[in-house]
Tab-separated table of C-alpha atoms and ligand atoms in Angstrom:
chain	number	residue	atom	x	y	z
A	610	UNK	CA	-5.097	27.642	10.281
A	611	UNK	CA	-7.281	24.831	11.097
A	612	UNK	CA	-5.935	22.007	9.179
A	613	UNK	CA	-8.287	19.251	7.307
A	614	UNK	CA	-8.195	15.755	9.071
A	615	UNK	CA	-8.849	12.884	6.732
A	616	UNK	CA	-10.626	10.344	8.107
A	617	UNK	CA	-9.191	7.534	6.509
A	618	UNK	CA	-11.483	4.988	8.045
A	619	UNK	CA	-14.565	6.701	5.962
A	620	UNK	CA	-12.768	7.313	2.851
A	621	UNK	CA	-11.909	3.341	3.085
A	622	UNK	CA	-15.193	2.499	3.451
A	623	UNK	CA	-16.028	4.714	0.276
A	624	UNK	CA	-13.386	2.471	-1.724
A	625	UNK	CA	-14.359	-0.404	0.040
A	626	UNK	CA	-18.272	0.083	-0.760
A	627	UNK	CA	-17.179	0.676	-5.017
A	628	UNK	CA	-15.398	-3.071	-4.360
A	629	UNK	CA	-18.245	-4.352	-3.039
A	630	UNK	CA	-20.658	-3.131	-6.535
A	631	UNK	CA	-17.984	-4.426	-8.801
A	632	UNK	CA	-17.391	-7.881	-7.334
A	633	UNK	CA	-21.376	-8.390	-7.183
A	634	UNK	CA	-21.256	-7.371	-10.893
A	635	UNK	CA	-17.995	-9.723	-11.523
A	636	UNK	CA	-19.623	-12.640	-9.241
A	637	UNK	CA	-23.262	-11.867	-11.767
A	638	UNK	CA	-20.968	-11.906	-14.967
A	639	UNK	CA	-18.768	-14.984	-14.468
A	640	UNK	CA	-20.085	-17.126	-11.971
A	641	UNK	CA	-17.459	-16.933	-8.880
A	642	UNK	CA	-16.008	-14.221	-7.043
A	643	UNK	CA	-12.764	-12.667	-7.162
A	644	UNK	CA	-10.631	-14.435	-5.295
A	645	UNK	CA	-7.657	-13.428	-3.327
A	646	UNK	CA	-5.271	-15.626	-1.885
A	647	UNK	CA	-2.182	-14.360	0.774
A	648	UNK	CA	0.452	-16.910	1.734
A	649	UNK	CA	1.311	-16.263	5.167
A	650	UNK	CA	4.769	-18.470	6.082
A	651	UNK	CA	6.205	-18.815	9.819
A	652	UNK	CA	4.035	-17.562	12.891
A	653	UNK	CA	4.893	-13.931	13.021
A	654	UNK	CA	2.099	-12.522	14.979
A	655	UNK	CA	2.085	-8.871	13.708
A	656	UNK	CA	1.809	-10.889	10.399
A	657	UNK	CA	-0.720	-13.402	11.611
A	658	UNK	CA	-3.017	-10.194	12.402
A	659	UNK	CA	-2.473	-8.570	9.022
A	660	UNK	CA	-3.437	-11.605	6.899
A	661	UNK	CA	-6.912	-12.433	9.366
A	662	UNK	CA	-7.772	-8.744	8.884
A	663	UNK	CA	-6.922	-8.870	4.651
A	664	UNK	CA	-9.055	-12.433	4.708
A	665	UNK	CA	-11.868	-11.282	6.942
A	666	UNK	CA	-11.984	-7.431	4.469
A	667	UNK	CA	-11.870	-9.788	1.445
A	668	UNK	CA	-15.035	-12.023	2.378
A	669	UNK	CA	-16.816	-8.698	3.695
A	670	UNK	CA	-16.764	-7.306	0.364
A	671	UNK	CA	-18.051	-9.859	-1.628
A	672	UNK	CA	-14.562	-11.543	-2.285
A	673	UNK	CA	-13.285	-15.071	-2.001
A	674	UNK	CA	-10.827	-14.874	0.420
A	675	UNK	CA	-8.018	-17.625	1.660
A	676	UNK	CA	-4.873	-18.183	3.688
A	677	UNK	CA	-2.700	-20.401	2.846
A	678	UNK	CA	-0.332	-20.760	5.697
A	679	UNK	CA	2.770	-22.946	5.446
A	680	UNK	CA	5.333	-23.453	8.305
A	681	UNK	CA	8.506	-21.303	8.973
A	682	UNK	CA	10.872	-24.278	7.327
A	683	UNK	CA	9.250	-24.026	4.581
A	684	UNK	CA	11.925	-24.490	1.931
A	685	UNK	CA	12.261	-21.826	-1.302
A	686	UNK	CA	11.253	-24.990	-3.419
A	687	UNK	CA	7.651	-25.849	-1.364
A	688	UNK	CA	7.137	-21.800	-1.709
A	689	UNK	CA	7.778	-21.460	-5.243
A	690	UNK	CA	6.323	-24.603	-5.770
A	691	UNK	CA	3.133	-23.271	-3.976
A	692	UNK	CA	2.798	-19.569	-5.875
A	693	UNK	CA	3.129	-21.652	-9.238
A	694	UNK	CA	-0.152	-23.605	-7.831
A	695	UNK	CA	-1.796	-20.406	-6.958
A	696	UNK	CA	-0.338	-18.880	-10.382
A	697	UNK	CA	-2.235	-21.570	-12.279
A	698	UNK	CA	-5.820	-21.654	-10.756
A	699	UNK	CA	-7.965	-20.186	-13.030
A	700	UNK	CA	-10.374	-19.157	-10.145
A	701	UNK	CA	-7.931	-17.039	-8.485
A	702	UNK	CA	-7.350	-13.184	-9.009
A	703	UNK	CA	-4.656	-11.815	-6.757
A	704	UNK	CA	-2.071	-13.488	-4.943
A	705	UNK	CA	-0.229	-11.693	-2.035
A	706	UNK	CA	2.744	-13.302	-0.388
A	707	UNK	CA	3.419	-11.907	3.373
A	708	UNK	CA	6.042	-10.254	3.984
A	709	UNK	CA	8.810	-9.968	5.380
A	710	UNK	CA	9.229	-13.849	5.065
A	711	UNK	CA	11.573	-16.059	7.212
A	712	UNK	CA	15.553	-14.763	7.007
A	713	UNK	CA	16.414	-18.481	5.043
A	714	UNK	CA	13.661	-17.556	1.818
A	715	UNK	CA	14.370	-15.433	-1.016
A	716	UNK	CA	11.744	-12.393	-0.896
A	717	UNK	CA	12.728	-11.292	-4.276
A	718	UNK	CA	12.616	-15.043	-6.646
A	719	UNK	CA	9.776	-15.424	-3.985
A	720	UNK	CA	7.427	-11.995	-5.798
A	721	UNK	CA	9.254	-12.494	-9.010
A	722	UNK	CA	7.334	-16.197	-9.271
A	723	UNK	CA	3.632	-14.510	-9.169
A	724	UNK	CA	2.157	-13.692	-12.364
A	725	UNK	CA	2.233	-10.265	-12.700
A	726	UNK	CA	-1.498	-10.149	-13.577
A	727	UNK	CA	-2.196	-11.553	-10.046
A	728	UNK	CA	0.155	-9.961	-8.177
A	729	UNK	CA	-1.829	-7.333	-6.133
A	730	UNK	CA	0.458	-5.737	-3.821
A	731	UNK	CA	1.986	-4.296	-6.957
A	732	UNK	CA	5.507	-5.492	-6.173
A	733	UNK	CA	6.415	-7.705	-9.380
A	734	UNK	CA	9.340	-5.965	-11.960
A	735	UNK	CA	6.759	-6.259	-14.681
A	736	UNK	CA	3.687	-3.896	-12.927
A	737	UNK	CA	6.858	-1.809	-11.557
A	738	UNK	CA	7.855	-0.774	-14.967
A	739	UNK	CA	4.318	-0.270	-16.039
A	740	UNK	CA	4.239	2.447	-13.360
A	741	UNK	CA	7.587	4.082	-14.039
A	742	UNK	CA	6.133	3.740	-17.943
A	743	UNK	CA	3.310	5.409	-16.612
A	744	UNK	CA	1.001	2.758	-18.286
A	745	UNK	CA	-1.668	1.023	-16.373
A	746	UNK	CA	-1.073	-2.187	-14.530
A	747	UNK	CA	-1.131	-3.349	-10.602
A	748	UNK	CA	-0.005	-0.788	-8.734
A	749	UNK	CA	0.600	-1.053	-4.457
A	750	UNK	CA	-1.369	-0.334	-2.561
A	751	UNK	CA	-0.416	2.055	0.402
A	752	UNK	CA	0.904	4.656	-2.443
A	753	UNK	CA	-2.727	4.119	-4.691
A	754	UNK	CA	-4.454	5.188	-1.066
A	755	UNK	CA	-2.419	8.038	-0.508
A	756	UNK	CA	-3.190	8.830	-4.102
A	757	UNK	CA	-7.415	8.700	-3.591
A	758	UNK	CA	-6.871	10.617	0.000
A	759	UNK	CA	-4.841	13.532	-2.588
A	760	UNK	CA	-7.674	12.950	-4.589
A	761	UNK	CA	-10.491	13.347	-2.115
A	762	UNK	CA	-9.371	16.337	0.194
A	763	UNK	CA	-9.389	18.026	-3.441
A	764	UNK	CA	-5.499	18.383	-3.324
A	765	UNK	CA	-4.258	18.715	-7.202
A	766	UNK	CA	-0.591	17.950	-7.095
A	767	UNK	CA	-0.035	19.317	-10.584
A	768	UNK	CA	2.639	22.339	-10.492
A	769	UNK	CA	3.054	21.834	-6.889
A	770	UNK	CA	6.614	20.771	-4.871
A	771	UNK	CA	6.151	17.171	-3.327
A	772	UNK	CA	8.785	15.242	-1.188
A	773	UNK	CA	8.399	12.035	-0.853
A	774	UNK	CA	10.458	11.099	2.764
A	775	UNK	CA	11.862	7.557	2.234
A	776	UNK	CA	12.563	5.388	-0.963
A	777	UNK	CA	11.182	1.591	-0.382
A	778	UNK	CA	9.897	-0.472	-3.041
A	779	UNK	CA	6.337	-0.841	-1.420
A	780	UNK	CA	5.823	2.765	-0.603
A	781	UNK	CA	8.433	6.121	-1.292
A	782	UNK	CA	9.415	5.042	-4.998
A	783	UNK	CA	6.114	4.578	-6.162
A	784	UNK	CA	4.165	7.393	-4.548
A	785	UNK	CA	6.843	9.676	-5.588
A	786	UNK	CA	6.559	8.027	-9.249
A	787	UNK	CA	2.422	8.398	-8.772
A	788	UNK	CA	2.781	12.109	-7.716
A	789	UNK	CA	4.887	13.121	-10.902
A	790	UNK	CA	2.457	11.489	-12.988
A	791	UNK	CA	-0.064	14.014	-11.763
A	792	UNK	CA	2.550	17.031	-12.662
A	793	UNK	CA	3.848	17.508	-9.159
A	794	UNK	CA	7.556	18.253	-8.801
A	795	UNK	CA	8.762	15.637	-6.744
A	796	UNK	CA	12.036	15.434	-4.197
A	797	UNK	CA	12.512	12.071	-3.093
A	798	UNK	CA	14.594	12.564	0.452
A	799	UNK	CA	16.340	9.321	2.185
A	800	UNK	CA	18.378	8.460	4.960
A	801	UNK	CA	21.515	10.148	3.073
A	802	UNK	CA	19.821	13.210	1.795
A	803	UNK	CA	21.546	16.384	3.367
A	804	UNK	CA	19.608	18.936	5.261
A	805	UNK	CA	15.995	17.155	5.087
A	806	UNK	CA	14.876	19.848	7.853
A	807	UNK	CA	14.791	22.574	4.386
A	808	UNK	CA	14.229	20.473	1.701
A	809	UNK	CA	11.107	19.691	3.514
A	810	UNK	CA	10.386	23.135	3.804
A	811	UNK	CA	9.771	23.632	0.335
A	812	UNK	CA	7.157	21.276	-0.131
A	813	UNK	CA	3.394	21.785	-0.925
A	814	UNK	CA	2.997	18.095	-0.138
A	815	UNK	CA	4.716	16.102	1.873
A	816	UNK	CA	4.643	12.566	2.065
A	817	UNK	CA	6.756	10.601	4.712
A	818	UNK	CA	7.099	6.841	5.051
A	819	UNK	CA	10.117	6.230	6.953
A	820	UNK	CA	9.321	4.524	9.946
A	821	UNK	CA	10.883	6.910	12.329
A	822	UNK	CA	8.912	8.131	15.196
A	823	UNK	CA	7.824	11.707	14.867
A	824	UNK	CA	10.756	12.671	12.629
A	825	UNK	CA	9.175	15.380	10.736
A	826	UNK	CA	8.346	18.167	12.883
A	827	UNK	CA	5.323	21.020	12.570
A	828	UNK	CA	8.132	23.969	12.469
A	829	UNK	CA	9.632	22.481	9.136
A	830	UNK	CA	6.739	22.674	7.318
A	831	UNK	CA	5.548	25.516	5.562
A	832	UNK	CA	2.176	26.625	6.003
A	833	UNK	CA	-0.393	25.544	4.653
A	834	UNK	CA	1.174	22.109	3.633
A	835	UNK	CA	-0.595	19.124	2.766
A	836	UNK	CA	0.739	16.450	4.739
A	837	UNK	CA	0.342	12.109	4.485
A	838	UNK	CA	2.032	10.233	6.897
A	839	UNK	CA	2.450	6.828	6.308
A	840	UNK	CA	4.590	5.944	9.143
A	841	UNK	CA	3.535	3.329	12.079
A	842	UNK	CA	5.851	3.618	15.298
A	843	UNK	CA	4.824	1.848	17.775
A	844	UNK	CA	6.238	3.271	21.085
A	845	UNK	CA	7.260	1.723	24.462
A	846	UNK	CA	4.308	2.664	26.147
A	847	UNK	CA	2.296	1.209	23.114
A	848	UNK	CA	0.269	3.865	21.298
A	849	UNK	CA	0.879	4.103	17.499
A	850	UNK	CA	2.564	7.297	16.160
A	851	UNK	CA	3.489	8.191	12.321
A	852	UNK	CA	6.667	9.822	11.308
A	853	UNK	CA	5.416	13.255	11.597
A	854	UNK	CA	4.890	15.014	14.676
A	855	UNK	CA	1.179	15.558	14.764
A	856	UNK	CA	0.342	17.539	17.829
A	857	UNK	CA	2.843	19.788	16.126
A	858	UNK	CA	2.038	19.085	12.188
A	859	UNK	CA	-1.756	19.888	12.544
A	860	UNK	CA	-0.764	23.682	13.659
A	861	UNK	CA	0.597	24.294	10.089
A	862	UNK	CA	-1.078	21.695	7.569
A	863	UNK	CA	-3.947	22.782	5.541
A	864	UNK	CA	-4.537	18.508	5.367
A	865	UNK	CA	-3.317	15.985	7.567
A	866	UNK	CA	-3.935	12.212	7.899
A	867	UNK	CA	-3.676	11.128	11.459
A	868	UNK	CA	-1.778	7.652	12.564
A	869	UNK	CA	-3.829	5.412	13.078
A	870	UNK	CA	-6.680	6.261	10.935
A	871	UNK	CA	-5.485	7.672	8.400
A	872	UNK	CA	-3.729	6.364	5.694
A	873	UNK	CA	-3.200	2.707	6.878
A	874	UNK	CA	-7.094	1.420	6.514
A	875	UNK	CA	-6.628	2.892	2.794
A	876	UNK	CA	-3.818	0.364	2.027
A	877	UNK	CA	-6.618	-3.031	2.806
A	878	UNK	CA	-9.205	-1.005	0.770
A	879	UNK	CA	-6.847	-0.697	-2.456
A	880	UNK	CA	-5.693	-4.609	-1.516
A	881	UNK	CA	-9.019	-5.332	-2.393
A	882	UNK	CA	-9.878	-2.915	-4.858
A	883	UNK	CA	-6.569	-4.395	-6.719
A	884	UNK	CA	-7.777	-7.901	-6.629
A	885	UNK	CA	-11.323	-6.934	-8.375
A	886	UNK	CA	-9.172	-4.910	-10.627
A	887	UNK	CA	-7.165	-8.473	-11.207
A	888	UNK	CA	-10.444	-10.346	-12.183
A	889	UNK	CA	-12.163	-8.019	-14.424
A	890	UNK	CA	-8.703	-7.203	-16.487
A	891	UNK	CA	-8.178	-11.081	-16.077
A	892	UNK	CA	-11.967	-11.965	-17.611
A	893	UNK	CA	-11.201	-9.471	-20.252
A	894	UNK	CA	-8.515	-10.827	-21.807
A	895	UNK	CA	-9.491	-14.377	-21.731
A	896	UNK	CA	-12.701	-12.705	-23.747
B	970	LIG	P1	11.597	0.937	4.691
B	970	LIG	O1	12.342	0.683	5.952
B	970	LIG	O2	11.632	-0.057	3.582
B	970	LIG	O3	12.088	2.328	4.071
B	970	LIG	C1	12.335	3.435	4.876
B	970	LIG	C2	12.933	4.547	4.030
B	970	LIG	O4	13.167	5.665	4.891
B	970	LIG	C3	14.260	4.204	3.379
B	970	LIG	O5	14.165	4.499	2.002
B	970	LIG	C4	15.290	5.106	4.059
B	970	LIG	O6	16.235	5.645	3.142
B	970	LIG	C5	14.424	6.220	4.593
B	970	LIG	N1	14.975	6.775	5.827
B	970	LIG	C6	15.414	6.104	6.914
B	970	LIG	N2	15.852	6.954	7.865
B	970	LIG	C7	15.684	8.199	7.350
B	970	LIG	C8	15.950	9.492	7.850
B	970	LIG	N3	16.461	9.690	9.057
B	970	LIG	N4	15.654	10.541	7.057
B	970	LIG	C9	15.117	10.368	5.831
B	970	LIG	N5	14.832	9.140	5.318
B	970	LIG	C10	15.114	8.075	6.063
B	970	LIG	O7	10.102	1.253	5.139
B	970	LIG	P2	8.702	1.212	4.321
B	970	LIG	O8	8.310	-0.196	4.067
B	970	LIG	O9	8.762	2.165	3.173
B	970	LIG	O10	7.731	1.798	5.442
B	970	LIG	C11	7.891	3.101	5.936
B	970	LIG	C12	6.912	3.319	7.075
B	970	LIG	O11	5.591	3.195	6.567
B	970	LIG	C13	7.007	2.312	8.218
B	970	LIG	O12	6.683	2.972	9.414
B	970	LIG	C14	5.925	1.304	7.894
B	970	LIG	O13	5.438	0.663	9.053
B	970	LIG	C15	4.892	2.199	7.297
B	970	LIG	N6	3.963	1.548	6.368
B	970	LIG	C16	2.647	1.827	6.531
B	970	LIG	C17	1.719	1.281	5.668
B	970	LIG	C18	0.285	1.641	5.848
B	970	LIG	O14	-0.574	0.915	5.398
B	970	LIG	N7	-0.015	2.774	6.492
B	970	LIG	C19	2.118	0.424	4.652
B	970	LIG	C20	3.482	0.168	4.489
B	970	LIG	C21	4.396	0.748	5.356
């Protein structure tokens, strides 16, 4: 069976292209763009990459985009002190605070300090009950792009088995939580779940975000499987692989998403897409 690659760079650029009408029509409405503003502490430069490409997407599409970098001492207090800034500026929409941050800062006080209206990478308690509530509210943004890929190859999850490889915060808990709200039957498999080899097996869709090199091989699939793979390994010799085994995968899938390429230019597209989101529900409510 010749399986269905998603291009993830052109589906992006789909999502990216609806961002760019609705923060012309915000910018017509109100006066200013929606602004975004990521807080990038220390001089990690995996991290230093990531927050130049989310600043650089944001002004593409028509947003206000800014860094606000602060040095790797940076104490919990000048943090906290600086999201409670951000959380009070009336001209800006989302906030995203880099992560990992530096071993001596609290992540979680750290996300639990942005305003849940603003928070944009979906990570605050508050929009994380809205999702297990199944209401409507910021949601992150990897799981919201493996969502629209679903969504776009024409893959209905409803009645279908789903496993959901890997339980983080940011990515296995709420995809798996996004796929049972479309009626899929979802598995959630860890790094303690027995025999992962079968449950796999099972699924209609699989969904792996691990961050284990090629741990999901083509001959535990069934056929015909749709597969995302949200992994990024990057090896010795320094090519990128996912946590599936592609070469092997693409034999049995009926849709794959290739790494890179496929799902990881979908996560900067729903960044953005979340921070427009941010604005309008923002504008609303002030009236
Ligand atoms: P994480 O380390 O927080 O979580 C990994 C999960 O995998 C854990 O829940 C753990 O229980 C599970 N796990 C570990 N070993 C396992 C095993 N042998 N079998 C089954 N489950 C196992 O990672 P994360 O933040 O969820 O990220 C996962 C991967 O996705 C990483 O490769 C990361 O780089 C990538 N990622 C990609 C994007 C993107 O935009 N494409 C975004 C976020 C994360």
């Amino acid at each position: 069976m010749a399986a269905t690659i998603i291009d993830g760079k052109a589906l992006a650029q789909k999502v990216r292209e609806e961002v760019r009408v609705r923060a012309k029509a915000f910018e017509e409405a109100f006066g200013r763009k929606p602004g975004l503003h990521v807080i990038l502490v220390g001089d990690d430069p995996a991290s230093q990459v990531y927050v130049r490409n989310k600043e650089r997407a944001a002004e593409k599409d028509g947003l206000a985009g800014l860094v606000h970098r602060l040095p790797a001492d940076t104490s919990q207090e000048t943090l906290l002190a600086k999201v409670r800034e951000l959380n009070e500026d009336d001209a800006i929409d989302g906030i995203l605070v880099q992560l990992p941050l530096p071993k001596h800062l609290d992540e979680l006080a750290v996300v639990d300090a942005i305003a849940p209206e603003k928070d944009v990478d979906g990570l605050h308690p508050v929009n994380a009950g809205l999702l297990v509530a199944g209401r409507d509210g910021l949601r992150p943004c990897t799981p919201s792009g493996c969502m629209r890929i679903l969504e776009e190859a024409g893959v209905d999850p409803s009645g279908k088995r789903a496993i959901v490889v890997g339980r983080s915060i940011l990515v296995g808990k709420p995809i798996a939580l996004m796929l049972l709200e479309k009626n899929a039957t979802v598995t959630i498999a860890h790094s303690r779940t027995a025999d992962l080899e079968a449950r796999v097996r099972e699924a209609d869709i699989v969904v792996a975000a691990v961050g284990k090199p090629e741990l999901v091989r083509g001959s535990w699939l069934k056929p015909g499987a749709v597969v995302i793979d949200v992994g990024i390994n990057r090896l010795a010799d320094g090519s990128l692989v996912g946590d599936v085994h592609y070469g092997e995968a693409v034999e049995v899938a009926s849709v794959i998403t290739p790494v890179p390429g496929g799902v990881g230019p979908m996560t900067i597209a729903h960044l953005l897409e979340n921070t427009v989101k941010a604005a309008e529900l923002r504008a609303r409510k002030a009236g």
